[in-house]
Tab-separated table of C-alpha atoms in Angstrom:
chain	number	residue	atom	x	y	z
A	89	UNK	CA	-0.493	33.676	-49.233
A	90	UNK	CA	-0.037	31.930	-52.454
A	91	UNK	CA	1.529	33.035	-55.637
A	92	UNK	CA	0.672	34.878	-58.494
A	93	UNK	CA	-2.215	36.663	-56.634
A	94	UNK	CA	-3.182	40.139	-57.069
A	95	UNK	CA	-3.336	42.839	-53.669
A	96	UNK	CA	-4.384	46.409	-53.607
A	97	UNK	CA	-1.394	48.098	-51.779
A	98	UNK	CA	-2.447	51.167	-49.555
A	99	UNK	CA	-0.380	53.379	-47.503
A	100	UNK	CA	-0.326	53.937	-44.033
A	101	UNK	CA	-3.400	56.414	-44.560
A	102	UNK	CA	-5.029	53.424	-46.543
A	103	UNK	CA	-4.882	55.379	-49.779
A	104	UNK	CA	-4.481	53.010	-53.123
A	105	UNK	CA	-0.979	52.999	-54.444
A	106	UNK	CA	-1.180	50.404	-56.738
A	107	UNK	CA	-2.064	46.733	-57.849
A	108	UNK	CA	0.837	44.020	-56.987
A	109	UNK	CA	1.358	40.382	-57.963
A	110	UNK	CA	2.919	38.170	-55.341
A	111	UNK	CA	5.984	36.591	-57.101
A	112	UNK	CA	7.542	34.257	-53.933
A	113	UNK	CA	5.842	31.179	-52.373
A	114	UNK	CA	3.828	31.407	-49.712
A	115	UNK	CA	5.583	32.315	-46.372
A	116	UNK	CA	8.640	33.215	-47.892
A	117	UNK	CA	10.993	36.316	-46.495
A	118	UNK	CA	11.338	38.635	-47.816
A	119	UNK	CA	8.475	38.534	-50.257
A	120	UNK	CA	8.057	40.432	-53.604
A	121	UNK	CA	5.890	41.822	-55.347
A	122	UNK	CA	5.654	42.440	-58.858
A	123	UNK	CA	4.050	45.827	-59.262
A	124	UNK	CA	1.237	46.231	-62.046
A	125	UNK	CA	1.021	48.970	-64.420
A	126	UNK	CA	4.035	51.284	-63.920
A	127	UNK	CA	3.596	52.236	-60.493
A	128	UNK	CA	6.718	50.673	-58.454
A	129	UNK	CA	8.072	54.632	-58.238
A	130	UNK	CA	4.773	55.632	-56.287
A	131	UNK	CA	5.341	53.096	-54.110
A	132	UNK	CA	8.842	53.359	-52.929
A	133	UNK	CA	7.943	56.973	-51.921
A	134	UNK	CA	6.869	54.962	-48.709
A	135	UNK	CA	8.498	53.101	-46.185
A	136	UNK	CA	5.812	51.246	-45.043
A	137	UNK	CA	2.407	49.234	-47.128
A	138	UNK	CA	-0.795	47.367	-45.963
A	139	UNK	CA	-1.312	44.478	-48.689
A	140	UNK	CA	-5.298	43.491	-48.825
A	141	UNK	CA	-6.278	41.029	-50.775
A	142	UNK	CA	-9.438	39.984	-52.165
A	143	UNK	CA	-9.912	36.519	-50.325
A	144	UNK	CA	-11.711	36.253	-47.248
A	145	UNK	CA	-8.959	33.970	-46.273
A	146	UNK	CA	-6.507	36.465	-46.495
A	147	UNK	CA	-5.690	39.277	-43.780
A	148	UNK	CA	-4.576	42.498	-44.537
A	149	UNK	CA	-0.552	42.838	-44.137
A	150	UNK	CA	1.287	45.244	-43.100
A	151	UNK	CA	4.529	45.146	-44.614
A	152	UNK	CA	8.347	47.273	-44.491
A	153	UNK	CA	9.897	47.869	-47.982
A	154	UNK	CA	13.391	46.953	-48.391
A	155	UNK	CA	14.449	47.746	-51.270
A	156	UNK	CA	13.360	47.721	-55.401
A	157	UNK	CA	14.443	45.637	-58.051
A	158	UNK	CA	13.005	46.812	-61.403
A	159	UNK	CA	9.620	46.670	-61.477
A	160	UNK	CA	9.346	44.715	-57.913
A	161	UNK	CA	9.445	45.377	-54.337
A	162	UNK	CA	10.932	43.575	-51.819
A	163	UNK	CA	8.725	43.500	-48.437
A	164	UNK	CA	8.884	42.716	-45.125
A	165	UNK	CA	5.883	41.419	-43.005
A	166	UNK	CA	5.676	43.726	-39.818
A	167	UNK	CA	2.576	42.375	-38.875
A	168	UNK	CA	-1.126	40.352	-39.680
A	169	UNK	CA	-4.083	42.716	-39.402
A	170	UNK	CA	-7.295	42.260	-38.084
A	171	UNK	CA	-10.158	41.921	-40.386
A	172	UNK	CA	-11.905	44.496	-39.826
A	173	UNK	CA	-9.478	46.898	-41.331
A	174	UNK	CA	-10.312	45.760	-44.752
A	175	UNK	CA	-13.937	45.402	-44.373
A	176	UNK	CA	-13.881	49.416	-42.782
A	177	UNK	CA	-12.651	50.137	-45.643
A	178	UNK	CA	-14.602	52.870	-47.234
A	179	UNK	CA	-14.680	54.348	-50.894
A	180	UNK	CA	-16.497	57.683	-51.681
A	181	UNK	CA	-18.523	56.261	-55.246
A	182	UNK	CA	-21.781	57.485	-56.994
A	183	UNK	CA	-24.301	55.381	-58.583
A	184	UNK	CA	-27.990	55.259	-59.435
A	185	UNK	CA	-29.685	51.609	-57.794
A	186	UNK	CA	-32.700	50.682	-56.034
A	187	UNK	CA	-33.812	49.091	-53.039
A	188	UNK	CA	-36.269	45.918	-52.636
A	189	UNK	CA	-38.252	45.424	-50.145
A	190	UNK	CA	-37.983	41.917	-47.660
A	191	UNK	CA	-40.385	43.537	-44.412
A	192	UNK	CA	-43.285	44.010	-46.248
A	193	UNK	CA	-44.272	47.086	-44.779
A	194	UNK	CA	-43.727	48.619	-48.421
A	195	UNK	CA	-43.615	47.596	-52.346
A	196	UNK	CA	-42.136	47.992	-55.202
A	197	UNK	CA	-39.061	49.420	-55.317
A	198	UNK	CA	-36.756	52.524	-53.900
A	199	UNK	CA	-34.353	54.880	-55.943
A	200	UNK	CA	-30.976	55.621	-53.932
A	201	UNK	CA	-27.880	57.199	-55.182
A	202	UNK	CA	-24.990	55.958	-53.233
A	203	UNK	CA	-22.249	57.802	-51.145
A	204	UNK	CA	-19.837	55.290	-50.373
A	205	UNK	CA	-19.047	51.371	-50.168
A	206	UNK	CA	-16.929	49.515	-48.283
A	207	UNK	CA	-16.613	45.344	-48.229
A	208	UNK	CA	-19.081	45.453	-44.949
A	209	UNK	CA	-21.670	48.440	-46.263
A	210	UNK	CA	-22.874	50.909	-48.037
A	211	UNK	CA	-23.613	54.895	-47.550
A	212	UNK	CA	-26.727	55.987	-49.403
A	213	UNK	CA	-29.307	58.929	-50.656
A	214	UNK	CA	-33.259	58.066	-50.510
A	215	UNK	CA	-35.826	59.074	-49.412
A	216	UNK	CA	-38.154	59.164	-45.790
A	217	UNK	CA	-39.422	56.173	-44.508
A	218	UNK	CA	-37.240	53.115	-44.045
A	219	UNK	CA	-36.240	52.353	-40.278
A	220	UNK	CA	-33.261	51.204	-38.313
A	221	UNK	CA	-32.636	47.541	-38.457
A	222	UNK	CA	-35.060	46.901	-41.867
A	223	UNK	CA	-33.804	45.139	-44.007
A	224	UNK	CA	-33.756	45.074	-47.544
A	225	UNK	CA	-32.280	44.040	-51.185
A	226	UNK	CA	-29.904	46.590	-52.718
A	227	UNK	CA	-28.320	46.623	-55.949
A	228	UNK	CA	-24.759	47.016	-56.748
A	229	UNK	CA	-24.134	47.470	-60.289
A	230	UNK	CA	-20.294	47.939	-60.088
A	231	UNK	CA	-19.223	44.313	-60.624
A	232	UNK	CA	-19.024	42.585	-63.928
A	233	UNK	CA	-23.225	41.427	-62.823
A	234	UNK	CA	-25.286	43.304	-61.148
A	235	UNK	CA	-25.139	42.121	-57.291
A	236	UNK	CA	-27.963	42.049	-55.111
A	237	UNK	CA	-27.219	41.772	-51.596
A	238	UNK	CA	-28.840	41.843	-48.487
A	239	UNK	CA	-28.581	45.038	-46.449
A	240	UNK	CA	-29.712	46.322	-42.519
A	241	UNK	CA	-30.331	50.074	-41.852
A	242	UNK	CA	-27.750	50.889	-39.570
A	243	UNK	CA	-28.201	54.825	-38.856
A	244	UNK	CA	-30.284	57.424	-40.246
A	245	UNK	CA	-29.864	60.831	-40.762
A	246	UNK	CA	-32.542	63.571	-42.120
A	247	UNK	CA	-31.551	66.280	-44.480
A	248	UNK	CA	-33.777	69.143	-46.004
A	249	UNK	CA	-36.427	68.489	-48.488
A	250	UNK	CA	-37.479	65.018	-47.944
A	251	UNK	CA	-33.960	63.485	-48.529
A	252	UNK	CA	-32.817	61.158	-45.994
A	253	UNK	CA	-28.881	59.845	-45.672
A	254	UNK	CA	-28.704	56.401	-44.378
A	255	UNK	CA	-25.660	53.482	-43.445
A	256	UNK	CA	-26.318	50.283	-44.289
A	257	UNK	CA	-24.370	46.914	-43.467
A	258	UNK	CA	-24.127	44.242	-46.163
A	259	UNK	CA	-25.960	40.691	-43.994
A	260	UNK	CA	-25.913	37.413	-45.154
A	261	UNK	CA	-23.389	37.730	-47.673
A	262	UNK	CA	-22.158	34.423	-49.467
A	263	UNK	CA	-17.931	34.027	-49.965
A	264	UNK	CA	-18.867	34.312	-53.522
A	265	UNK	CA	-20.770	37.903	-52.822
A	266	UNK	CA	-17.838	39.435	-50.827
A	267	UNK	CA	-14.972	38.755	-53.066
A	268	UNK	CA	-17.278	40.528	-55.890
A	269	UNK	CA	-17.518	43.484	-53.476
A	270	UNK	CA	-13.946	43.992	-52.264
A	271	UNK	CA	-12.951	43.405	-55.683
A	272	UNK	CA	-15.066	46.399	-56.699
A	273	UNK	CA	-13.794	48.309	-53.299
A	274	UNK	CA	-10.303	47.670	-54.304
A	275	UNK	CA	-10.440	49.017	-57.933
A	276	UNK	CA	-12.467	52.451	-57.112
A	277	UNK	CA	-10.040	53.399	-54.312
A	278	UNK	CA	-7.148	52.453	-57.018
A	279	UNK	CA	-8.943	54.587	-59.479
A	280	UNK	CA	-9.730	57.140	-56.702
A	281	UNK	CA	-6.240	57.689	-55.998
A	282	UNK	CA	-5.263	57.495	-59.844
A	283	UNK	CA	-7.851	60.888	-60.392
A	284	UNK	CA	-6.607	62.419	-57.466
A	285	UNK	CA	-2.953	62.383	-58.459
A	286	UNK	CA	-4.046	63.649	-62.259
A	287	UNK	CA	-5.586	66.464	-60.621
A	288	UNK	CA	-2.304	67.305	-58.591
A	289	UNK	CA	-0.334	67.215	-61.317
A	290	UNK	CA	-2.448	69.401	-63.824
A	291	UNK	CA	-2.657	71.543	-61.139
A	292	UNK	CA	1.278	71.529	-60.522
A	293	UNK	CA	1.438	72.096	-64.889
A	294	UNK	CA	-0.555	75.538	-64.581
């Protein structure tokens, strides 16, 4: 790792804590972390963090906290994970897109509303007639430009009244592509988490 980058910092049931700036050189022990926007106290609650960052050349890291000073943590590396921890990684969002069609068995264009996104894929509403292993375009309108990526129907499920739930994985993608998308996976399960713990504590206030 290389200073003065930016990781999403999840605990050990992967849910967003907060956004932390690497403030030691690459390799160093311990390492800390300067963490953004107020939020050291939420995460010294735990004793361990997973640090993902948005490069593709950069495993997720599980890490022991040692101790705090002001608004940084001192960490530990425990261990390196394997990728496919941070590309699993999936975020409940809802958004209005379509879907463009590469088989030519259909035209035009397909309204979804999405169900969740993770750096590999993405959950969606639509409806009948698309098949396993299609593939298509789909637009993702959560980055600063609209992305559209390649996508293959994974698994289909039917619901009631002509509404079909399907799982798609993202194919094809350039390094440019998935940094835009795990960018956009990191800051909706940060904002997630944020609106959850709002909730709590209005809830706590009444």
């Amino acid at each position: 790792m290389t200073a003065n980058r930016t990781y999403l910092i999840l605990d050990t049931q992967n849910h967003a804590l907060a956004n932390g700036e690497l403030a030691t050189p690459a390799g160093a022990s311990p390492m800390r972390l300067n963490i953004l926007d107020h939020k050291v106290d939420s995460v010294m609650e735990h004793e361990g963090v997973t640090l993902f960052s948005a490069s593709s050349e950069e495993l997720p890291i599980q890490c022991r906290i040692l101790r705090q000073r002001g608004d940084a943590v001192l960490l530990e590396k425990i261990a390196t994970l394997d990728p496919e921890v941070r590309r699993n990684l999936r975020v409940p969002i809802r958004f209005e897109s379509f879907l463009y069609p590469l088989s030519g068995r259909w035209k035009g264009r397909r309204n979804i509303r999405s169900i969740d996104l993770s750096c590999g894929g993405i959950g969606f509403f639509s409806g009948p007639g698309l098949r396993a292993g299609e593939r298509m375009e789909v637009v993702i309108p959560l980055t600063d430009e609209p992305l559209i990526l390649r996508c293959e129907i994974l698994r289909i499920n039917e619901l009631k009244e002509e509404r079909v739930m399907y799982a798609a994985k993202f194919v094809e993608m350039c390094e440019d592509e998935e940094v835009m998308v795990r960018k956009a996976v990191f800051n909706i399960q940060l904002q997630n988490e944020m609106r959850r713990a709002d909730l709590e504590e209005d809830l706590e206030d009444t």
